[in-house]
Amino acid sequence: MFDVIIAGCGPTGAMLAAELRLHNVRVLVLEQETEPVSFVRIVGLHIRSIELMAMRGLLERIAERARRRPAGGFFAAINKPVPEGLDSAHAYLLGIPQPVIVHLLEEHAIELGAQVRRGCAVAGFEQDDQGVTIELADGEKLRSRYLVGCDGARSSVRKLLGVGFPGEPSRTETLMGEMKVVAPPEEIAAKVAQISQTHRPFWLRPFGEGVYSVVVPAAGVTDRSEPPTLEDFKQQLHSIAGTDFGVHSPRWLSRFGDATRLAEHYRVQRVLLAGDAAHIHPPLGGQGLNLGVQDAFNLGWKLAAQIHGWAPETLLDTYQTERRPVAEDVLDNTRAQMQLSSPEPGPQAVRRLLTELMDFNEVNRLLIEKITAINIRYDFGAGPDLLGRRLRDIDVKHGHLYDLLHRGRGLLLDRTERLSVGGWSDRVDYLADPTAALDFPCVLLRPDGHVAWIGNDQQDLDDHLARWFGNPTN
Ligand SMILES: Cc1cc2nc3c(=O)[nH]c(=O)nc-3n(C[C@H](O)[C@H](O)[C@H](O)COP(=O)(O)OP(=O)(O)OC[C@H]3O[C@@H](n4cnc5c(N)ncnc54)[C@H](O)[C@@H]3O)c2cc1C
């Protein structure tokens, strides 16, 4: 009997497993693939995800394998500088191959004690009042108290659960792959600069040793189950650029669509959904992996609290009430970015207008804050603007705030040195620091770094500790 079984060891499943292990939850991750994917897609970790990695002590090992890039110019690929005033100690982008980030997160989860079984596909399940019985594709049955579907866009868990996935089907398809080219780099760069004015997405980016990452719109795809071929790439490059640049020797080839869908529910009793299993959208702005990892971060401590019996009654349901609107917002901004990427005259005119407007720092910053997820404010009721937002990594005595959050517990940061976490000290850490770089006397942080309370009154604090962390133990 496990506490939680997670279907899928992608970035979302691996992050969730690690978060649950911080709270000693017995976790099993089931991954249908026998080997990690070799598919080298470079993804961008955005500011909020970088902050999460810092909050769990993972940033150094991730940064070693990543390339640091400016945190700007990625809204609809409109080329603008990094906006001024991004409120983060980690205001940059980390480009990293997806298999590398997945490997690092899985390694972290295993170090913390999670079990991962490969070659095991979840094929069915039944839930009752006590738990979930999960059936694998080979007929083996496993039992856990909760099941979380982190099994990607075609999630079996979501389908078996009967949760609707409304939205728009894919209308345009894009080819993406890595291959060698014969044409000289200058010729490629000149053509790409010219063609990407009118055709998006379109790029050939050098990867070193004559290998290029190639992205080109696909011709009408009749059978989506058929993988693309090198010939498809050649034909499309020819028809758009007038040459196929001599592409040959592909490392891998893939195709993706622009379907946009959101699960109607994130939880049905003991079964939950996270990551691409709950939401899909076009990859513009590079937000999908970030969104999934952030779902896991939101869910982990709440599910652990539920399992250990100290969760306030509605805590687990706040996973959906907080995270589904965030996904809705991401879906909307990718819809907008898709429109802005259309070669039609109307959207092109809007793009030119927005390009001008983004010269105003406020506009540029708003859009980048959206994509990097540092603008999120959960509704925790009336209070100062900081309430419900994440707190940036501020300086505290002897170091940085995020260094105090590695264990995934709550934290009371007290500049008055008068308050206490009392009977919640087994769940919430305490730091008295009159010099902390904070505009408020005291803040209570949840394990995900969001500000759950601001004030200086012990009774009010106790009420809020009970709201988020349940009854005191003594
Ligand atoms: C071209 C492209 C570029 C992208 N660029 C970015 C980017 O720059 N930044 C970004 O944030 N996102 C990006 N994304 C999106 C990102 O790749 C996904 O959002 C992310 O992989 C979702 O993670 P996940 O763990 O939720 O799902 P997945 O990565 O799909 O992982 C799901 C896992 O579940 C396993 N599985 C499936 N079914 C079962 C089952 N029945 N039982 C057990 N295991 C199962 C799968 O094998 C897989 O390992 C991009 C996507 C594309 C297509």
PDB file of N, CA and C in Angstrom, residues 4 34 56 71 79-80 111 177 262-263 304 314 333 341 373 380 399 443 454-455:
ATOM      1  N   VAL A   4       0.671   7.530  -2.203  1.00  0.00           N
ATOM      2  CA  VAL A   4       0.344   8.155  -3.496  1.00  0.00           C
ATOM      3  C   VAL A   4       1.029   7.392  -4.617  1.00  0.00           C
ATOM      4  N   THR A  34      10.245   2.381 -20.911  1.00  0.00           N
ATOM      5  CA  THR A  34      11.289   1.629 -20.209  1.00  0.00           C
ATOM      6  C   THR A  34      12.564   2.460 -20.070  1.00  0.00           C
ATOM      7  N   ARG A  56      14.224  24.712  -3.256  1.00  0.00           N
ATOM      8  CA  ARG A  56      14.444  23.317  -2.850  1.00  0.00           C
ATOM      9  C   ARG A  56      15.923  22.927  -2.954  1.00  0.00           C
ATOM     10  N   ALA A  71      15.855  37.372 -19.648  1.00  0.00           N
ATOM     11  CA  ALA A  71      14.422  37.123 -19.406  1.00  0.00           C
ATOM     12  C   ALA A  71      13.579  38.107 -20.211  1.00  0.00           C
ATOM     13  N   ASN A  79      10.787  40.749 -30.453  1.00  0.00           N
ATOM     14  CA  ASN A  79      12.156  40.996 -30.016  1.00  0.00           C
ATOM     15  C   ASN A  79      12.272  42.313 -29.232  1.00  0.00           C
ATOM     16  N   LYS A  80      12.248  42.193 -27.913  1.00  0.00           N
ATOM     17  CA  LYS A  80      12.363  43.376 -27.043  1.00  0.00           C
ATOM     18  C   LYS A  80      13.369  43.068 -25.945  1.00  0.00           C
ATOM     19  N   GLU A 111      16.543  10.391  -4.610  1.00  0.00           N
ATOM     20  CA  GLU A 111      17.407  10.680  -3.451  1.00  0.00           C
ATOM     21  C   GLU A 111      16.576  10.883  -2.183  1.00  0.00           C
ATOM     22  N   GLY A 177      12.735  19.373 -35.535  1.00  0.00           N
ATOM     23  CA  GLY A 177      13.708  18.287 -35.471  1.00  0.00           C
ATOM     24  C   GLY A 177      15.125  18.815 -35.448  1.00  0.00           C
ATOM     25  N   LEU A 262      -8.443  22.460 -21.509  1.00  0.00           N
ATOM     26  CA  LEU A 262      -8.302  22.538 -20.051  1.00  0.00           C
ATOM     27  C   LEU A 262      -9.261  21.543 -19.403  1.00  0.00           C
ATOM     28  N   ALA A 263      -8.740  20.730 -18.481  1.00  0.00           N
ATOM     29  CA  ALA A 263      -9.580  19.737 -17.801  1.00  0.00           C
ATOM     30  C   ALA A 263     -10.675  20.439 -16.995  1.00  0.00           C
ATOM     31  N   ALA A 304       0.205  15.961   0.929  1.00  0.00           N
ATOM     32  CA  ALA A 304       0.919  15.399   2.087  1.00  0.00           C
ATOM     33  C   ALA A 304       0.136  15.698   3.370  1.00  0.00           C
ATOM     34  N   THR A 314     -10.775  22.095   3.523  1.00  0.00           N
ATOM     35  CA  THR A 314     -10.847  22.501   2.114  1.00  0.00           C
ATOM     36  C   THR A 314      -9.468  22.642   1.467  1.00  0.00           C
ATOM     37  N   ASN A 333      -3.072  33.440 -22.901  1.00  0.00           N
ATOM     38  CA  ASN A 333      -1.933  34.181 -23.473  1.00  0.00           C
ATOM     39  C   ASN A 333      -1.321  33.437 -24.655  1.00  0.00           C
ATOM     40  N   SER A 341       1.123  35.487 -34.229  1.00  0.00           N
ATOM     41  CA  SER A 341       2.112  34.817 -35.077  1.00  0.00           C
ATOM     42  C   SER A 341       1.552  34.467 -36.453  1.00  0.00           C
ATOM     43  N   ALA A 373       5.403  33.776 -14.846  1.00  0.00           N
ATOM     44  CA  ALA A 373       4.547  33.349 -13.710  1.00  0.00           C
ATOM     45  C   ALA A 373       4.915  34.027 -12.396  1.00  0.00           C
ATOM     46  N   PHE A 380      -6.554  35.027  -1.363  1.00  0.00           N
ATOM     47  CA  PHE A 380      -6.592  34.633   0.047  1.00  0.00           C
ATOM     48  C   PHE A 380      -7.458  35.598   0.855  1.00  0.00           C
ATOM     49  N   GLY A 399      21.940  34.966   5.235  1.00  0.00           N
ATOM     50  CA  GLY A 399      21.756  34.384   3.898  1.00  0.00           C
ATOM     51  C   GLY A 399      20.510  34.825   3.175  1.00  0.00           C
ATOM     52  N   VAL A 443       5.472  38.038   8.022  1.00  0.00           N
ATOM     53  CA  VAL A 443       4.734  37.305   6.984  1.00  0.00           C
ATOM     54  C   VAL A 443       4.789  35.814   7.279  1.00  0.00           C
ATOM     55  N   ILE A 454      -0.192  38.419   6.580  1.00  0.00           N
ATOM     56  CA  ILE A 454       0.686  39.559   6.854  1.00  0.00           C
ATOM     57  C   ILE A 454       0.121  40.247   8.092  1.00  0.00           C
ATOM     58  N   GLY A 455       0.938  40.583   9.077  1.00  0.00           N
ATOM     59  CA  GLY A 455       0.408  41.278  10.259  1.00  0.00           C
ATOM     60  C   GLY A 455       1.391  41.304  11.390  1.00  0.00           C
TER      61      GLY A 455
END
